[in-house]
Amino acid sequence: MSTEDTLPATPAETLRRTLRRHAAGVTVITVPGPAGFTATSFTSVSLEPALVSFCLGLTASTCAAVRAADRFAVHVLGTGNTTLARQFARSGIDRFEGIPWSAGHDGLPVLDDVPAWLTARVTLRQRVGDHLLVVGEVETGGGHGQGPGLVHHDGAFAASVPLPSHHRG
């Protein structure tokens, strides 16, 4: 056991330290406005119906736009999208500046050149601790589907790559 393992820590510090070891897929969530942010909290919830979710800090600059939106888009990023991920993670800037995207009939921004994206209609918003949990029912999706996925691990971006399989004979 290392010294770090035995140091007294608050539950929040323990969670933060533990989650640094958890590799998570990187996404950009967008809502009409346009507004958007980088998120690693995206996950599937159900296949029938097709539900997905994400969480957003209540103090985030995009929280008001997310609360007002009835739809959202999730963009699954690849290793070629690190600049995009960094831009949507910054505050105090126009996150859409220089980013190619198109708007749906209701203004929902869909980013270009990402491996995969989907749109969803909000079915639940719930405050959970210091975050807002948003669940949505999947409506449509697309993307070019190529290249390794972008993950966040130990405070940095990394690539998801398949490991060699070992077959026992």
XYZ file of C-alpha atoms in Angstrom:
169
model
C 0.000 0.000 0.000
C 1.413 3.415 -0.964
C 1.401 6.487 1.260
C -1.253 8.057 -0.984
C -3.537 5.083 -0.287
C -3.401 5.663 3.467
C -3.668 9.466 3.657
C -6.908 10.715 5.206
C -9.077 12.279 2.517
C -12.530 13.741 2.224
C -15.032 11.690 0.227
C -14.762 14.261 -2.616
C -10.955 13.891 -2.678
C -11.271 10.107 -2.630
C -13.739 10.222 -5.523
C -11.564 12.620 -7.548
C -8.412 10.513 -6.971
C -10.211 7.273 -7.831
C -11.864 8.626 -10.987
C -8.462 9.768 -12.320
C -7.796 6.039 -12.753
C -11.086 5.514 -14.637
C -10.732 6.026 -18.396
C -13.849 7.711 -19.762
C -14.976 8.453 -23.287
C -14.912 12.126 -24.253
C -18.031 13.747 -25.693
C -19.284 17.227 -26.467
C -22.894 17.904 -25.489
C -24.705 20.695 -27.359
C -28.094 22.376 -26.914
C -29.897 25.128 -28.826
C -28.523 28.581 -28.197
C -26.007 27.441 -29.279
C -24.355 26.179 -26.106
C -22.142 23.195 -25.411
C -19.520 21.642 -23.183
C -17.059 18.753 -23.017
C -18.291 15.842 -20.910
C -17.049 12.456 -19.777
C -20.262 11.710 -17.863
C -22.223 10.500 -20.913
C -23.623 6.980 -20.656
C -26.329 4.716 -22.011
C -29.268 4.079 -19.720
C -31.645 1.761 -21.584
C -32.139 0.127 -24.984
C -35.953 -0.090 -24.804
C -36.649 2.748 -24.883
C -33.275 4.024 -26.150
C -32.197 6.348 -23.319
C -28.895 8.136 -22.637
C -27.761 10.470 -19.871
C -25.134 12.988 -18.854
C -24.396 15.151 -15.837
C -23.422 18.812 -15.662
C -22.255 20.881 -12.700
C -24.912 23.276 -11.431
C -22.412 26.149 -11.544
C -21.361 25.462 -15.166
C -21.801 28.362 -17.580
C -23.988 26.181 -19.823
C -26.307 24.947 -17.059
C -29.060 27.508 -17.763
C -29.096 26.608 -21.474
C -29.226 22.882 -20.645
C -32.112 23.483 -18.214
C -34.042 25.371 -20.935
C -33.409 22.844 -23.738
C -35.899 20.162 -24.693
C -33.334 18.378 -26.908
C -29.594 17.805 -26.891
C -26.919 16.336 -29.133
C -24.053 14.123 -27.974
C -20.890 14.041 -30.079
C -18.568 11.089 -29.423
C -15.036 12.314 -30.101
C -12.074 10.600 -31.704
C -8.357 11.238 -31.317
C -8.557 13.783 -34.137
C -10.929 15.896 -32.021
C -8.659 16.893 -29.109
C -8.729 20.579 -30.122
C -12.527 20.426 -30.177
C -12.579 18.774 -26.735
C -10.274 21.436 -25.280
C -12.250 24.298 -26.829
C -15.573 23.086 -25.419
C -13.948 22.567 -21.998
C -12.852 26.235 -21.754
C -15.030 28.846 -20.133
C -15.348 32.510 -21.007
C -15.053 31.980 -24.787
C -17.355 31.399 -27.740
C -16.937 27.630 -27.848
C -18.418 27.444 -31.352
C -15.961 29.934 -32.892
C -14.168 28.283 -35.808
C -16.031 24.984 -35.303
C -17.992 23.660 -38.311
C -21.535 22.704 -37.344
C -25.090 22.790 -38.609
C -28.328 23.621 -36.848
C -31.484 21.555 -36.844
C -34.920 23.136 -37.319
C -35.004 24.016 -33.612
C -31.418 25.334 -33.505
C -29.889 22.153 -32.074
C -26.189 22.290 -33.051
C -24.668 19.164 -34.579
C -20.890 19.292 -34.924
C -19.193 18.204 -38.150
C -16.343 15.687 -38.464
C -16.918 13.582 -35.348
C -16.902 9.772 -35.347
C -20.453 9.535 -33.989
C -23.274 11.745 -32.804
C -26.855 11.365 -31.677
C -29.739 13.614 -30.773
C -32.138 13.029 -27.923
C -35.322 14.517 -26.486
C -35.076 15.336 -22.771
C -37.236 13.019 -20.654
C -35.838 13.802 -17.183
C -33.878 16.551 -15.447
C -32.965 15.915 -11.826
C -30.677 17.709 -9.420
C -28.302 15.153 -7.925
C -25.869 16.621 -5.397
C -24.000 19.486 -7.047
C -24.881 18.306 -10.576
C -27.835 18.208 -12.942
C -28.641 14.744 -14.314
C -30.230 14.849 -17.779
C -31.799 11.799 -19.428
C -32.986 11.789 -23.027
C -34.634 9.460 -25.502
C -32.534 8.956 -28.638
C -34.062 10.343 -31.842
C -31.400 10.139 -34.566
C -27.662 9.856 -35.102
C -24.785 9.766 -37.556
C -21.067 10.399 -38.000
C -18.192 8.974 -40.000
C -17.471 6.160 -37.498
C -13.721 6.037 -38.092
C -10.620 6.064 -35.891
C -9.855 5.386 -32.258
C -12.052 6.962 -29.622
C -10.826 9.822 -27.447
C -10.692 9.003 -23.732
C -9.758 10.987 -20.661
C -7.500 9.226 -18.170
C -5.291 10.469 -15.334
C -5.928 14.116 -16.212
C -5.009 13.811 -19.912
C -6.503 12.816 -23.256
C -5.565 9.387 -24.586
C -6.553 7.034 -27.393
C -8.674 3.948 -27.048
C -6.963 1.200 -28.972
C -7.776 -2.503 -29.103
C -5.459 -4.759 -27.152
C -4.173 -7.909 -28.822
C -6.393 -10.857 -28.079
C -4.785 -13.967 -26.679
C -6.452 -17.223 -27.553
C -5.827 -20.353 -25.527
C -5.604 -23.509 -27.535
